[in-house]
Amino acid sequence: MGIDIKAIWQGGFKQGNGKLTIENSGLDGVNFKPFFAKSDGTFTNPEELLASAHATCYAMTFGYILSENEIIADSLETNVSVVIENNVLKSSNINFKASIPGIENDLFQQLADKAKEMCTVGNALNVEITLNASLL
């Protein structure tokens, strides 16, 4: 599987801006700026994109595992916070909440851990990943 991303930056580092095109998804013109730049809420940055990639990967992996076990969730909510120190990603912390009718907590925890192990983005990060999984 290949994924094609194009990032274009224009202008100075603090005053400039960037546009991101994700061809496989048909997204064109996603705005990005440095993480410390003032934002009006319409910009993202590479660090936020990394955390969002981990969150969506984890949720989709968990959903895949559920489907393989013929289990259907009412909702899956994944929040990821990354810790960056001295320009180095130190950890990615997953806070996961799920509403899944009829599932026992032991099975839920096993599947949550399995999703953590299988998540492609988490594996690529090669950092400490914590998981706090809870049923609603």
Backbone as JSON, one array per atom type, in Angstrom:
{
  "sequence": "MGIDIKAIWQGGFKQGNGKLTIENSGLDGVNFKPFFAKSDGTFTNPEELLASAHATCYAMTFGYILSENEIIADSLETNVSVVIENNVLKSSNINFKASIPGIENDLFQQLADKAKEMCTVGNALNVEITLNASLL",
  "N": [[0.86, -1.18, 0.0], [0.6, 2.19, -0.82], [1.03, 5.56, 0.16], [0.42, 8.84, -0.71], [1.62, 11.98, -0.07], [1.77, 15.48, -0.19], [3.54, 18.3, 0.75], [3.65, 21.77, 0.88], [5.47, 24.64, 1.54], [5.36, 28.13, 2.13], [6.92, 31.27, 2.39], [8.35, 32.9, 5.35], [9.5, 31.2, 8.36], [8.0, 31.73, 10.81], [6.01, 33.5, 9.9], [5.06, 32.42, 7.58], [3.15, 29.94, 5.72], [1.72, 26.68, 5.24], [0.58, 24.17, 2.94], [-1.13, 21.14, 2.68], [-1.48, 18.22, 0.82], [-3.3, 15.33, 0.51], [-3.34, 12.83, -1.39], [-4.51, 10.22, -1.69], [-6.77, 10.4, -0.11], [-8.13, 12.46, -1.19], [-7.95, 14.95, -0.08], [-7.2, 18.31, -0.24], [-5.19, 21.08, 0.2], [-5.02, 21.36, 3.01], [-4.3, 23.31, 5.77], [-1.21, 24.15, 7.39], [0.95, 25.15, 10.09], [3.81, 26.22, 12.07], [4.03, 24.7, 15.36], [4.05, 26.61, 17.39], [2.97, 28.89, 16.37], [0.55, 31.52, 16.21], [-2.83, 30.69, 15.98], [-5.88, 30.63, 14.17], [-7.61, 28.63, 14.49], [-7.92, 27.21, 12.17], [-5.71, 25.91, 11.36], [-3.28, 23.28, 11.4], [-0.52, 21.3, 12.61], [2.58, 19.48, 12.11], [3.02, 17.92, 14.45], [0.48, 17.7, 15.62], [-0.77, 16.36, 13.54], [0.59, 13.95, 13.62], [-0.21, 12.92, 16.14], [-2.95, 12.75, 15.61], [-2.94, 10.87, 13.57], [-2.09, 8.63, 15.0], [-4.23, 8.32, 16.79], [-6.44, 7.84, 15.05], [-5.54, 5.55, 13.72], [-5.36, 3.72, 15.86], [-8.09, 3.57, 16.69], [-9.3, 2.58, 14.32], [-7.95, 0.15, 14.07], [-8.79, -1.16, 16.41], [-11.54, -1.29, 15.83], [-11.42, -2.99, 13.6], [-10.49, -5.36, 14.82], [-12.67, -5.89, 16.49], [-14.62, -6.43, 14.51], [-13.58, -8.75, 13.4], [-14.1, -10.47, 15.45], [-16.79, -10.55, 15.4], [-18.19, -8.55, 16.79], [-19.99, -5.65, 17.58], [-19.59, -2.25, 18.09], [-21.12, 0.45, 19.89], [-19.97, 2.94, 20.16], [-16.68, 4.31, 19.73], [-14.1, 6.02, 21.22], [-11.19, 7.73, 20.85], [-8.53, 9.32, 22.29], [-5.46, 10.89, 21.87], [-2.44, 11.91, 23.27], [0.65, 13.38, 22.7], [3.99, 13.45, 23.92], [6.53, 15.72, 23.77], [9.89, 16.43, 24.04], [12.62, 18.55, 23.96], [12.63, 18.6, 21.13], [12.19, 15.92, 20.53], [10.14, 13.16, 20.16], [8.77, 11.67, 22.88], [6.77, 10.07, 24.07], [3.58, 8.51, 23.44], [0.32, 8.77, 24.35], [-2.51, 6.96, 24.88], [-5.9, 7.42, 25.41], [-8.68, 5.69, 25.73], [-12.07, 5.13, 25.16], [-14.94, 3.13, 25.15], [-18.14, 2.11, 24.03], [-19.67, -0.79, 24.16], [-22.04, -3.02, 23.75], [-22.7, -5.76, 25.92], [-20.07, -6.81, 26.12], [-17.49, -8.32, 28.02], [-15.33, -6.96, 30.52], [-12.72, -8.08, 30.77], [-12.25, -9.32, 28.25], [-12.54, -7.06, 26.66], [-10.29, -5.52, 27.52], [-8.22, -7.2, 26.67], [-8.58, -7.11, 23.88], [-8.18, -4.39, 23.48], [-5.48, -4.11, 24.18], [-4.39, -5.73, 22.18], [-5.02, -4.23, 19.92], [-3.38, -2.03, 20.37], [-0.86, -3.22, 20.04], [-1.03, -3.93, 17.33], [-1.39, -1.58, 15.88], [-0.34, 0.28, 13.2], [0.74, 2.9, 13.02], [1.44, 3.44, 15.69], [3.4, 1.45, 16.0], [5.29, 2.44, 14.22], [6.13, 4.75, 15.5], [7.84, 4.02, 17.56], [8.21, 4.55, 20.35], [7.56, 4.93, 23.89], [4.36, 3.81, 24.59], [1.42, 4.43, 26.16], [-1.62, 3.05, 27.42], [-4.89, 3.66, 28.34], [-7.71, 2.13, 28.76], [-11.23, 2.08, 28.77], [-14.53, 0.97, 29.45], [-17.67, 2.36, 28.62]],
  "CA": [[0.0, 0.0, 0.0], [1.34, 3.43, -0.86], [0.31, 6.77, 0.53], [1.08, 9.99, -1.32], [1.39, 13.24, 0.63], [2.59, 16.59, -0.67], [3.52, 19.48, 1.62], [4.27, 22.96, 0.27], [5.63, 25.74, 2.49], [5.65, 29.42, 1.49], [7.2, 32.36, 3.31], [9.24, 32.67, 6.48], [9.06, 30.14, 9.26], [6.94, 32.17, 11.71], [4.94, 34.21, 9.21], [4.62, 31.68, 6.41], [2.14, 28.91, 5.93], [1.87, 25.51, 4.4], [-0.59, 23.45, 2.45], [-0.91, 19.7, 2.63], [-2.37, 17.49, -0.07], [-3.3, 13.9, 0.77], [-3.96, 12.42, -2.64], [-5.34, 9.03, -1.56], [-8.03, 10.78, 0.55], [-8.75, 13.55, -1.92], [-7.85, 16.2, 0.68], [-6.3, 19.24, -0.91], [-5.13, 22.4, 0.79], [-5.07, 21.4, 4.47], [-3.32, 24.31, 6.21], [-0.39, 23.85, 8.55], [1.88, 26.17, 10.56], [4.58, 25.72, 13.21], [3.19, 24.48, 16.53], [3.99, 27.77, 18.28], [2.37, 30.02, 15.66], [-0.84, 31.83, 16.57], [-3.74, 30.01, 15.06], [-7.28, 31.03, 14.25], [-8.39, 27.41, 14.56], [-8.02, 26.53, 10.89], [-4.41, 25.35, 11.02], [-2.73, 22.18, 12.17], [0.93, 21.23, 12.49], [2.99, 18.07, 12.01], [2.86, 17.22, 15.72], [-0.94, 17.37, 15.74], [-1.07, 15.35, 12.54], [1.14, 12.68, 14.12], [-1.12, 12.44, 17.19], [-4.23, 12.37, 14.99], [-2.71, 9.62, 12.86], [-2.06, 7.55, 15.98], [-5.6, 8.15, 17.31], [-7.3, 7.2, 14.05], [-5.03, 4.2, 13.49], [-5.76, 2.88, 16.98], [-9.54, 3.35, 16.62], [-9.6, 1.71, 13.19], [-7.43, -1.18, 14.39], [-9.7, -1.75, 17.38], [-12.76, -1.62, 15.09], [-11.13, -4.18, 12.79], [-10.44, -6.51, 15.73], [-14.06, -6.18, 16.87], [-15.33, -7.06, 13.39], [-13.06, -10.11, 13.28], [-14.74, -11.23, 16.52], [-18.23, -10.37, 15.2], [-18.68, -7.67, 17.84], [-20.29, -4.32, 17.06], [-19.55, -1.21, 19.12], [-21.97, 1.62, 19.73], [-19.07, 4.07, 19.91], [-15.28, 4.2, 20.11], [-13.53, 7.36, 21.32], [-9.76, 7.63, 21.09], [-7.78, 10.57, 22.46], [-4.02, 10.65, 21.96], [-1.58, 13.06, 23.55], [2.06, 13.06, 22.53], [4.9, 14.22, 24.75], [7.72, 16.09, 23.02], [10.89, 17.11, 24.85], [13.84, 18.87, 23.2], [12.4, 18.22, 19.73], [12.15, 14.47, 20.4], [8.9, 12.54, 20.62], [9.1, 10.78, 24.0], [5.72, 9.08, 24.3], [2.25, 8.74, 22.9], [-0.56, 8.26, 25.38], [-3.86, 6.7, 24.35], [-7.03, 7.33, 26.34], [-9.67, 5.06, 24.86], [-13.35, 4.82, 25.79], [-15.8, 2.41, 24.21], [-19.45, 1.6, 24.42], [-19.84, -2.04, 23.42], [-23.03, -3.82, 24.49], [-22.5, -7.16, 26.2], [-18.69, -7.28, 26.19], [-16.9, -8.41, 29.35], [-14.17, -6.08, 30.63], [-11.47, -8.81, 30.51], [-12.11, -9.44, 26.8], [-12.31, -5.69, 26.16], [-8.89, -5.14, 27.78], [-7.37, -8.01, 25.78], [-8.69, -6.57, 22.52], [-7.56, -3.06, 23.5], [-4.02, -4.33, 24.13], [-4.07, -6.26, 20.86], [-5.05, -3.09, 18.98], [-2.15, -1.25, 20.62], [0.24, -3.96, 19.42], [-1.2, -4.02, 15.88], [-1.52, -0.26, 15.25], [0.79, 0.58, 12.34], [1.34, 4.19, 13.39], [2.09, 3.25, 16.98], [4.62, 0.7, 15.77], [6.26, 3.3, 13.54], [6.63, 5.78, 16.41], [8.95, 3.45, 18.3], [8.33, 5.25, 21.63], [6.68, 4.38, 24.91], [2.95, 4.07, 24.34], [0.57, 4.01, 27.28], [-3.02, 2.84, 27.06], [-5.9, 3.64, 29.37], [-8.93, 1.75, 28.07], [-12.36, 1.91, 29.67], [-15.86, 0.79, 28.88], [-18.66, 3.34, 29.07]],
  "C": [[0.89, 1.23, 0.0], [0.45, 4.6, -0.5], [1.1, 7.96, 0.0], [0.65, 11.27, -0.62], [2.3, 14.29, 0.01], [2.42, 17.76, 0.27], [4.27, 20.6, 0.92], [4.3, 24.06, 1.31], [5.97, 27.01, 1.72], [5.9, 30.46, 2.57], [8.15, 31.96, 4.42], [8.65, 31.67, 7.45], [7.9, 30.57, 10.15], [5.76, 32.8, 10.98], [4.36, 33.43, 8.03], [3.5, 30.72, 6.73], [2.36, 27.78, 4.94], [0.54, 24.92, 4.01], [-0.21, 21.99, 2.28], [-1.94, 19.08, 1.7], [-2.2, 16.0, 0.21], [-4.07, 13.26, -0.38], [-4.89, 11.22, -2.49], [-6.7, 9.36, -0.96], [-8.76, 11.88, -0.2], [-8.74, 14.86, -1.16], [-6.81, 17.1, 0.02], [-6.34, 20.58, -0.18], [-5.32, 22.45, 2.29], [-3.96, 22.33, 4.94], [-2.51, 23.82, 7.39], [0.58, 24.99, 8.81], [2.72, 25.56, 11.67], [3.71, 25.64, 14.46], [3.09, 25.68, 17.45], [3.33, 28.98, 17.64], [0.96, 30.26, 16.16], [-1.74, 31.21, 15.51], [-5.15, 30.55, 15.25], [-8.19, 29.8, 14.27], [-8.5, 26.66, 13.25], [-6.71, 25.87, 10.49], [-4.09, 24.16, 11.9], [-1.22, 22.25, 12.04], [1.34, 19.77, 12.47], [2.81, 17.29, 13.31], [1.41, 16.81, 15.94], [-1.33, 16.29, 14.74], [-0.57, 13.98, 12.97], [0.22, 12.09, 15.19], [-2.45, 12.0, 16.58], [-4.09, 11.08, 14.2], [-2.7, 8.44, 13.83], [-3.47, 7.27, 16.51], [-6.48, 7.42, 16.29], [-6.84, 5.78, 13.75], [-5.48, 3.27, 14.61], [-7.26, 2.55, 16.91], [-9.91, 2.4, 15.49], [-9.11, 0.29, 13.44], [-8.34, -1.89, 15.38], [-11.01, -2.16, 16.69], [-12.59, -2.85, 14.22], [-11.14, -5.43, 13.66], [-11.85, -6.88, 16.19], [-14.78, -6.92, 15.75], [-14.86, -8.49, 13.17], [-13.67, -11.04, 14.33], [-16.26, -11.1, 16.49], [-18.88, -9.61, 16.34], [-18.89, -6.29, 17.24], [-20.33, -3.33, 18.22], [-20.6, -0.15, 18.83], [-21.1, 2.84, 19.44], [-17.66, 3.74, 20.42], [-14.7, 5.61, 20.12], [-12.06, 7.24, 21.71], [-9.16, 9.02, 21.17], [-6.31, 10.22, 22.62], [-3.33, 11.96, 22.29], [-0.14, 12.6, 23.41], [2.88, 13.97, 23.43], [6.17, 14.44, 23.93], [8.64, 16.87, 23.94], [12.15, 17.32, 24.0], [13.77, 18.37, 21.76], [12.43, 16.71, 19.49], [10.81, 13.97, 20.95], [9.26, 11.49, 21.67], [8.04, 9.71, 24.22], [4.43, 9.5, 23.61], [1.28, 8.02, 23.84], [-1.99, 8.17, 24.86], [-4.84, 6.63, 25.51], [-8.22, 6.9, 25.49], [-10.92, 4.7, 25.66], [-14.25, 4.18, 24.74], [-17.12, 2.05, 24.84], [-19.72, 0.39, 23.53], [-20.81, -2.92, 24.21], [-22.59, -5.27, 24.67], [-21.06, -7.66, 26.33], [-18.22, -7.28, 27.65], [-15.63, -7.57, 29.39], [-12.85, -6.82, 30.34], [-11.22, -8.96, 29.01], [-11.82, -8.07, 26.19], [-10.85, -5.28, 26.34], [-7.94, -5.93, 26.89], [-7.38, -7.45, 24.36], [-8.05, -5.19, 22.43], [-6.04, -3.18, 23.42], [-3.59, -4.84, 22.77], [-4.06, -5.14, 19.82], [-3.82, -2.22, 19.15], [-0.96, -1.91, 19.95], [0.17, -3.95, 17.9], [-1.18, -2.67, 15.17], [-0.23, 0.11, 14.49], [1.5, 1.87, 12.74], [2.06, 4.08, 14.72], [3.39, 2.49, 16.85], [5.69, 1.55, 15.1], [6.87, 4.33, 14.48], [7.83, 5.3, 17.21], [9.26, 4.23, 19.58], [7.46, 4.52, 22.64], [5.24, 4.78, 24.58], [2.16, 3.55, 25.53], [-0.86, 3.91, 26.79], [-3.86, 2.81, 28.31], [-7.22, 3.38, 28.66], [-10.05, 1.5, 29.05], [-13.65, 1.76, 28.89], [-16.79, 1.85, 29.45], [-19.9, 2.64, 29.56]]
}
